[in-house]
Amino acid sequence: MENLVERYISAVVQQLPEKERAEVARELRSNIYDMLSEQPSDAEIKKVLESMGSPAKLAEQYRQNPRYLISPQVYDEYIRLLKLLVPIVGIITLIVGAVSGVFETLQESGPQVSQVLQVMFQSGIQSGVSGVLQTLVWTTIGFVIAERTGVLKSKKPDDWKVSDLPAVNTEKLIPVSDPVAEIIAALVFSVFLTFGALNMIPQVFSTTGHTIVNVPLFSNSFTTFLIPVLIIGTLLTVIVGALKLVDRRWTNRVCLWSIIDNAVSAVMWVFLLMHNNIFSQELVELLQEQTWSSGDVLHYISTGDTAAIRLIISLIIVVVSAIQIISVLYNRNKRSHYSGYVNQEQL
């Protein structure tokens, strides 16, 4: 009995803003039990719940801020899609705008470093804001057209039955901020490291007289391997992040792709660090002009003896990847226990 009532309450409050859910749940629970006898039968409970109408229709009555442009039946999907698209489109257009601005500036004769940075930030912000606004406008227009033309159809409230109630969902969802942050971090890291490898942005400077020379950071042979690794790693991270945003739970496919992402990325980076000639000869020669302590990392780079450092970094990558894989398996195991409990409750 209580499970059926709680399922109805959960179906209602899940369609409301989080700040309104607790109060509405208390009020709704009180109203339902007031309409029931002291020891109600299942038939009585179903009759009372069906008389109250569909959870979607009742949730709209409780909603403090009515919506008209997008109907309540599809509003949550509309918001969920915006939360997915706006950060991704915004950061991608920001990066594309920054890159375009840098390319245009570099085509000019003798651009200053300050000028390059200024154009990069200005173009990036303008493109990012434009991308976000375009996403908001066209997503809204798309939902309005789709709903008005009948493409988005939902079950009519009058057709609702108690048997349509979903199970009470107490499983902890994956926060939207987590995959969005992972995608943004992967894109930003990959883009800047790629530009750095291709010597498209200022990295290390050497002053010769009154001339500032941009010294390449990586060797050409290392860059040849680095860029494919960055592309593959970024694609895997974007796939995992997109699946997390869609499922919002540690489903089988989310766990599988997360394990693939961690395992493949670890193997690629360890393979990459086996490369002996990582840094450019220009950088090595620049560092050799200075005096470094024996414990300084730059000392080993200047001498070319980086085997110990590369081994330590490889071990750290392997350990971190193993911990992340264990965390994925732990979260999947927790969800399996939760699913088993829900199935028992429904029997």
Tab-separated table of C-alpha atoms in Angstrom:
chain	number	residue	atom	x	y	z
A	1	MET	CA	0.000	0.000	0.000
A	2	GLU	CA	2.578	2.542	1.109
A	3	ASN	CA	4.760	1.678	-1.871
A	4	LEU	CA	1.940	2.507	-4.294
A	5	VAL	CA	1.218	5.823	-2.593
A	6	GLU	CA	4.906	6.727	-2.461
A	7	ARG	CA	5.283	5.865	-6.131
A	8	TYR	CA	2.452	8.263	-6.957
A	9	ILE	CA	3.937	11.029	-4.803
A	10	SER	CA	7.368	10.467	-6.341
A	11	ALA	CA	5.924	10.639	-9.875
A	12	VAL	CA	4.356	14.003	-9.027
A	13	VAL	CA	7.256	15.715	-7.257
A	14	GLN	CA	9.856	14.551	-9.798
A	15	GLN	CA	8.250	17.001	-12.243
A	16	LEU	CA	8.643	19.942	-9.865
A	17	PRO	CA	11.677	22.092	-9.008
A	18	GLU	CA	13.766	20.590	-6.209
A	19	LYS	CA	13.049	23.429	-3.792
A	20	GLU	CA	9.279	22.702	-4.028
A	21	ARG	CA	9.407	18.894	-3.797
A	22	ALA	CA	9.603	18.357	-0.022
A	23	GLU	CA	6.679	20.645	0.804
A	24	VAL	CA	4.493	19.279	-2.005
A	25	ALA	CA	5.294	15.685	-0.990
A	26	ARG	CA	4.187	16.338	2.618
A	27	GLU	CA	0.982	18.055	1.534
A	28	LEU	CA	0.139	15.429	-1.074
A	29	ARG	CA	0.819	12.527	1.305
A	30	SER	CA	-1.454	14.082	3.901
A	31	ASN	CA	-4.253	14.616	1.362
A	32	ILE	CA	-4.066	11.037	0.092
A	33	TYR	CA	-4.211	9.436	3.536
A	34	ASP	CA	-7.105	11.733	4.514
A	35	MET	CA	-9.119	10.236	1.652
A	36	LEU	CA	-8.300	6.663	2.673
A	37	SER	CA	-9.803	4.588	5.450
A	38	GLU	CA	-7.660	3.387	8.354
A	39	GLN	CA	-6.948	0.041	6.687
A	40	PRO	CA	-7.529	0.603	2.984
A	41	SER	CA	-7.474	-2.203	0.451
A	42	ASP	CA	-5.433	-2.100	-2.726
A	43	ALA	CA	-8.600	-1.483	-4.716
A	44	GLU	CA	-9.451	1.545	-2.550
A	45	ILE	CA	-5.965	2.985	-2.951
A	46	LYS	CA	-6.076	2.608	-6.729
A	47	LYS	CA	-9.502	4.245	-6.859
A	48	VAL	CA	-8.322	7.256	-4.817
A	49	LEU	CA	-5.133	7.703	-6.847
A	50	GLU	CA	-6.963	7.438	-10.162
A	51	SER	CA	-9.498	9.996	-8.968
A	52	MET	CA	-6.615	12.432	-8.367
A	53	GLY	CA	-5.567	12.169	-12.003
A	54	SER	CA	-2.223	11.725	-13.694
A	55	PRO	CA	0.921	12.825	-11.827
A	56	ALA	CA	1.807	15.197	-14.707
A	57	LYS	CA	-1.546	16.974	-14.495
A	58	LEU	CA	-1.423	17.212	-10.700
A	59	ALA	CA	2.189	18.461	-10.769
A	60	GLU	CA	1.129	21.345	-13.007
A	61	GLN	CA	-1.468	22.379	-10.417
A	62	TYR	CA	1.232	22.506	-7.750
A	63	ARG	CA	3.710	24.338	-9.950
A	64	GLN	CA	4.329	27.865	-8.645
A	65	ASN	CA	5.539	29.259	-11.995
A	66	PRO	CA	3.223	28.195	-14.850
A	67	ARG	CA	4.829	27.707	-18.277
A	68	TYR	CA	3.073	28.447	-21.522
A	69	LEU	CA	5.547	28.508	-24.428
A	70	ILE	CA	6.714	24.953	-23.679
A	71	SER	CA	4.017	22.688	-22.230
A	72	PRO	CA	4.553	20.906	-18.888
A	73	GLN	CA	4.575	17.511	-20.621
A	74	VAL	CA	7.822	18.271	-22.479
A	75	TYR	CA	9.280	21.103	-20.393
A	76	ASP	CA	11.552	18.833	-18.348
A	77	GLU	CA	12.961	17.271	-21.526
A	78	TYR	CA	13.481	20.766	-22.912
A	79	ILE	CA	15.442	21.866	-19.831
A	80	ARG	CA	17.421	18.613	-19.766
A	81	LEU	CA	18.438	19.102	-23.420
A	82	LEU	CA	19.492	22.698	-22.768
A	83	LYS	CA	21.647	21.609	-19.823
A	84	LEU	CA	23.321	19.141	-22.160
A	85	LEU	CA	23.782	21.375	-25.211
A	86	VAL	CA	24.544	24.821	-23.786
A	87	PRO	CA	27.823	23.992	-21.969
A	88	ILE	CA	29.124	21.765	-24.778
A	89	VAL	CA	28.232	24.134	-27.637
A	90	GLY	CA	29.442	27.122	-25.626
A	91	ILE	CA	32.893	25.694	-24.913
A	92	ILE	CA	33.322	24.307	-28.456
A	93	THR	CA	32.402	27.623	-30.108
A	94	LEU	CA	34.623	29.455	-27.619
A	95	ILE	CA	37.597	27.292	-28.578
A	96	VAL	CA	36.853	27.536	-32.304
A	97	GLY	CA	36.539	31.310	-32.051
A	98	ALA	CA	39.797	31.604	-30.123
A	99	VAL	CA	41.626	29.426	-32.650
A	100	SER	CA	40.225	31.375	-35.604
A	101	GLY	CA	41.278	34.629	-34.004
A	102	VAL	CA	44.806	33.337	-33.399
A	103	PHE	CA	45.132	32.092	-36.981
A	104	GLU	CA	43.982	35.424	-38.394
A	105	THR	CA	46.424	37.310	-36.166
A	106	LEU	CA	49.351	35.044	-37.017
A	107	GLN	CA	48.788	35.717	-40.714
A	108	GLU	CA	49.651	39.349	-40.110
A	109	SER	CA	53.266	40.437	-40.249
A	110	GLY	CA	55.069	40.268	-36.902
A	111	PRO	CA	52.163	40.102	-34.414
A	112	GLN	CA	53.019	40.805	-30.783
A	113	VAL	CA	52.385	38.182	-28.111
A	114	SER	CA	50.033	40.517	-26.237
A	115	GLN	CA	48.079	41.111	-29.436
A	116	VAL	CA	47.726	37.368	-30.060
A	117	LEU	CA	46.453	36.738	-26.521
A	118	GLN	CA	44.036	39.673	-26.690
A	119	VAL	CA	42.529	38.521	-29.992
A	120	MET	CA	42.346	34.932	-28.726
A	121	PHE	CA	40.316	35.844	-25.624
A	122	GLN	CA	38.148	38.390	-27.431
A	123	SER	CA	37.264	36.091	-30.334
A	124	GLY	CA	36.720	33.142	-27.992
A	125	ILE	CA	34.290	35.006	-25.720
A	126	GLN	CA	32.344	36.462	-28.651
A	127	SER	CA	31.990	33.076	-30.338
A	128	GLY	CA	31.092	31.343	-27.059
A	129	VAL	CA	28.326	33.821	-26.196
A	130	SER	CA	26.990	33.653	-29.764
A	131	GLY	CA	26.980	29.843	-29.658
A	132	VAL	CA	25.076	29.762	-26.351
A	133	LEU	CA	22.454	32.256	-27.574
A	134	GLN	CA	22.004	30.371	-30.854
A	135	THR	CA	21.564	27.116	-28.925
A	136	LEU	CA	18.902	28.639	-26.659
A	137	VAL	CA	16.981	30.174	-29.541
A	138	TRP	CA	17.005	27.227	-31.934
A	139	THR	CA	16.332	24.611	-29.254
A	140	THR	CA	13.293	26.575	-28.086
A	141	ILE	CA	12.038	27.073	-31.626
A	142	GLY	CA	12.553	23.373	-32.361
A	143	PHE	CA	10.528	22.283	-29.317
A	144	VAL	CA	7.708	24.741	-30.077
A	145	ILE	CA	7.438	23.586	-33.705
A	146	ALA	CA	7.712	19.897	-32.804
A	147	GLU	CA	5.009	20.160	-30.162
A	148	ARG	CA	2.646	22.263	-32.264
A	149	THR	CA	2.952	19.888	-35.221
A	150	GLY	CA	2.366	16.813	-33.067
A	151	VAL	CA	5.877	15.390	-33.366
A	152	LEU	CA	6.208	15.387	-29.575
A	153	LYS	CA	3.272	13.417	-28.278
A	154	SER	CA	2.744	12.403	-24.704
A	155	LYS	CA	0.099	10.206	-23.131
A	156	LYS	CA	-3.107	12.095	-22.473
A	157	PRO	CA	-3.796	12.651	-18.747
A	158	ASP	CA	-7.232	11.080	-19.129
A	159	ASP	CA	-5.638	7.811	-20.283
A	160	TRP	CA	-3.505	7.540	-17.151
A	161	LYS	CA	-3.832	4.504	-14.868
A	162	VAL	CA	-2.230	3.512	-11.569
A	163	SER	CA	-0.413	0.701	-13.360
A	164	ASP	CA	1.532	3.401	-15.243
A	165	LEU	CA	3.256	4.546	-12.051
A	166	PRO	CA	7.060	4.144	-12.143
A	167	ALA	CA	8.926	2.667	-9.186
A	168	VAL	CA	10.114	5.037	-6.470
A	169	ASN	CA	13.560	6.157	-7.529
A	170	THR	CA	15.920	6.729	-4.610
A	171	GLU	CA	19.040	5.976	-6.622
A	172	LYS	CA	21.562	8.806	-6.538
A	173	LEU	CA	21.860	10.432	-9.956
A	174	ILE	CA	25.133	11.424	-11.592
A	175	PRO	CA	25.311	15.238	-11.220
A	176	VAL	CA	25.062	17.046	-14.571
A	177	SER	CA	28.060	19.174	-13.591
A	178	ASP	CA	30.396	16.155	-13.443
A	179	PRO	CA	30.241	15.011	-17.097
A	180	VAL	CA	29.989	18.596	-18.349
A	181	ALA	CA	33.154	19.517	-16.439
A	182	GLU	CA	34.911	16.388	-17.747
A	183	ILE	CA	34.022	17.211	-21.357
A	184	ILE	CA	35.049	20.861	-21.042
A	185	ALA	CA	38.330	19.987	-19.308
A	186	ALA	CA	39.166	17.354	-21.942
A	187	LEU	CA	38.421	19.724	-24.829
A	188	VAL	CA	40.369	22.643	-23.352
A	189	PHE	CA	43.343	20.453	-22.381
A	190	SER	CA	43.479	18.756	-25.783
A	191	VAL	CA	43.129	21.951	-27.801
A	192	PHE	CA	45.799	23.870	-25.919
A	193	LEU	CA	48.193	20.917	-25.834
A	194	THR	CA	47.683	20.381	-29.575
A	195	PHE	CA	48.330	24.044	-30.303
A	196	GLY	CA	51.351	23.879	-28.047
A	197	ALA	CA	52.683	20.798	-29.811
A	198	LEU	CA	52.229	22.494	-33.184
A	199	ASN	CA	53.856	25.673	-31.808
A	200	MET	CA	50.765	27.752	-32.631
A	201	ILE	CA	50.586	29.490	-29.261
A	202	PRO	CA	53.388	31.040	-27.183
A	203	GLN	CA	54.940	28.584	-24.705
A	204	VAL	CA	58.643	29.071	-23.962
A	205	PHE	CA	60.413	32.303	-24.828
A	206	SER	CA	64.079	32.984	-25.474
A	207	THR	CA	65.302	36.568	-25.560
A	208	THR	CA	68.063	37.183	-28.102
A	209	GLY	CA	69.065	40.840	-28.116
A	210	HIS	CA	65.818	42.735	-28.479
A	211	THR	CA	64.005	39.864	-30.228
A	212	ILE	CA	61.682	37.425	-28.462
A	213	VAL	CA	61.749	33.951	-30.015
A	214	ASN	CA	59.065	31.348	-29.342
A	215	VAL	CA	60.847	28.069	-28.583
A	216	PRO	CA	59.010	24.810	-29.499
A	217	LEU	CA	58.135	22.666	-26.504
A	218	PHE	CA	57.966	19.176	-28.066
A	219	SER	CA	59.988	17.450	-30.739
A	220	ASN	CA	58.422	16.738	-34.138
A	221	SER	CA	58.628	12.964	-33.653
A	222	PHE	CA	56.829	13.181	-30.295
A	223	THR	CA	54.149	15.489	-31.735
A	224	THR	CA	53.403	12.897	-34.426
A	225	PHE	CA	52.309	10.446	-31.714
A	226	LEU	CA	50.849	13.015	-29.310
A	227	ILE	CA	48.091	14.437	-31.525
A	228	PRO	CA	46.403	11.060	-32.327
A	229	VAL	CA	46.505	10.188	-28.621
A	230	LEU	CA	44.813	13.483	-27.742
A	231	ILE	CA	42.134	12.998	-30.416
A	232	ILE	CA	41.291	9.438	-29.339
A	233	GLY	CA	41.355	10.300	-25.635
A	234	THR	CA	39.109	13.333	-26.136
A	235	LEU	CA	36.595	11.372	-28.211
A	236	LEU	CA	36.376	8.676	-25.523
A	237	THR	CA	35.852	11.286	-22.804
A	238	VAL	CA	33.138	13.037	-24.828
A	239	ILE	CA	31.355	9.700	-25.443
A	240	VAL	CA	31.439	8.799	-21.745
A	241	GLY	CA	30.287	12.287	-20.750
A	242	ALA	CA	27.409	12.219	-23.241
A	243	LEU	CA	26.266	8.812	-21.970
A	244	LYS	CA	26.365	10.066	-18.377
A	245	LEU	CA	24.241	13.070	-19.335
A	246	VAL	CA	21.715	10.869	-21.123
A	247	ASP	CA	21.468	8.017	-18.576
A	248	ARG	CA	22.300	9.995	-15.402
A	249	ARG	CA	23.031	6.624	-13.766
A	250	TRP	CA	25.803	4.028	-13.734
A	251	THR	CA	24.181	1.859	-16.381
A	252	ASN	CA	25.974	-0.995	-18.146
A	253	ARG	CA	26.953	1.123	-21.137
A	254	VAL	CA	28.155	4.031	-18.982
A	255	CYS	CA	30.340	1.667	-16.943
A	256	LEU	CA	31.628	-0.155	-20.032
A	257	TRP	CA	32.643	3.020	-21.846
A	258	SER	CA	34.133	4.484	-18.654
A	259	ILE	CA	36.350	1.416	-18.252
A	260	ILE	CA	37.332	1.558	-21.936
A	261	ASP	CA	38.134	5.263	-21.606
A	262	ASN	CA	40.358	4.786	-18.549
A	263	ALA	CA	42.094	1.655	-19.830
A	264	VAL	CA	42.749	2.883	-23.383
A	265	SER	CA	43.856	6.339	-22.211
A	266	ALA	CA	46.284	4.834	-19.686
A	267	VAL	CA	47.811	2.504	-22.294
A	268	MET	CA	48.181	5.319	-24.835
A	269	TRP	CA	49.807	7.741	-22.404
A	270	VAL	CA	52.216	5.114	-21.066
A	271	PHE	CA	53.127	4.209	-24.646
A	272	LEU	CA	53.602	7.909	-25.391
A	273	LEU	CA	55.910	8.370	-22.400
A	274	MET	CA	58.159	5.559	-23.668
A	275	HIS	CA	59.295	8.020	-26.329
A	276	ASN	CA	62.879	9.045	-25.560
A	277	ASN	CA	62.940	12.276	-27.536
A	278	ILE	CA	60.005	14.175	-26.034
A	279	PHE	CA	61.258	17.748	-25.893
A	280	SER	CA	62.570	19.826	-28.788
A	281	GLN	CA	66.273	20.362	-29.312
A	282	GLU	CA	65.724	24.136	-29.107
A	283	LEU	CA	64.225	23.783	-25.622
A	284	VAL	CA	67.031	21.483	-24.461
A	285	GLU	CA	69.672	23.938	-25.700
A	286	LEU	CA	67.864	26.828	-23.977
A	287	LEU	CA	67.794	24.936	-20.671
A	288	GLN	CA	71.463	24.011	-20.995
A	289	GLU	CA	72.333	27.720	-20.909
A	290	GLN	CA	71.071	27.867	-17.313
A	291	THR	CA	72.298	26.259	-14.093
A	292	TRP	CA	69.838	23.925	-12.400
A	293	SER	CA	69.973	22.031	-9.130
A	294	SER	CA	70.260	18.245	-9.340
A	295	GLY	CA	66.749	17.846	-7.925
A	296	ASP	CA	65.125	20.116	-10.489
A	297	VAL	CA	63.092	18.481	-13.264
A	298	LEU	CA	64.493	21.012	-15.742
A	299	HIS	CA	67.975	19.721	-14.967
A	300	TYR	CA	67.057	16.242	-16.227
A	301	ILE	CA	65.372	17.701	-19.313
A	302	SER	CA	68.497	19.688	-20.132
A	303	THR	CA	70.653	16.566	-19.837
A	304	GLY	CA	68.180	14.359	-21.686
A	305	ASP	CA	68.065	11.876	-18.783
A	306	THR	CA	64.288	11.742	-18.302
A	307	ALA	CA	63.818	7.964	-18.009
A	308	ALA	CA	63.184	8.041	-14.226
A	309	ILE	CA	60.716	10.922	-14.524
A	310	ARG	CA	58.835	9.220	-17.356
A	311	LEU	CA	58.655	5.992	-15.333
A	312	ILE	CA	57.240	7.781	-12.278
A	313	ILE	CA	54.615	9.592	-14.377
A	314	SER	CA	53.667	6.302	-16.080
A	315	LEU	CA	53.195	4.598	-12.701
A	316	ILE	CA	51.014	7.480	-11.497
A	317	ILE	CA	48.861	7.212	-14.645
A	318	VAL	CA	48.426	3.458	-14.186
A	319	VAL	CA	47.523	3.798	-10.490
A	320	VAL	CA	45.031	6.629	-11.106
A	321	SER	CA	43.398	4.709	-13.971
A	322	ALA	CA	43.128	1.584	-11.816
A	323	ILE	CA	41.476	3.594	-9.020
A	324	GLN	CA	39.004	5.113	-11.481
A	325	ILE	CA	38.123	1.689	-12.906
A	326	ILE	CA	37.594	0.315	-9.386
A	327	SER	CA	35.361	3.318	-8.641
A	328	VAL	CA	33.292	2.583	-11.769
A	329	LEU	CA	32.868	-1.073	-10.743
A	330	TYR	CA	31.922	0.001	-7.211
A	331	ASN	CA	29.233	2.373	-8.507
A	332	ARG	CA	27.900	-0.349	-10.817
A	333	ASN	CA	27.766	-2.811	-7.934
A	334	LYS	CA	25.820	-0.313	-5.814
A	335	ARG	CA	23.309	0.141	-8.626
A	336	SER	CA	22.897	-3.633	-8.967
A	337	HIS	CA	22.008	-3.868	-5.263
A	338	TYR	CA	19.551	-0.992	-5.690
A	339	SER	CA	17.906	-2.610	-8.743
A	340	GLY	CA	17.529	-5.887	-6.855
A	341	TYR	CA	15.872	-4.097	-3.952
A	342	VAL	CA	13.421	-2.293	-6.263
A	343	ASN	CA	12.516	-5.538	-8.007
A	344	GLN	CA	11.744	-7.165	-4.658
A	345	GLU	CA	9.560	-4.221	-3.669
A	346	GLN	CA	7.549	-4.516	-6.882
A	347	LEU	CA	6.844	-8.253	-6.415
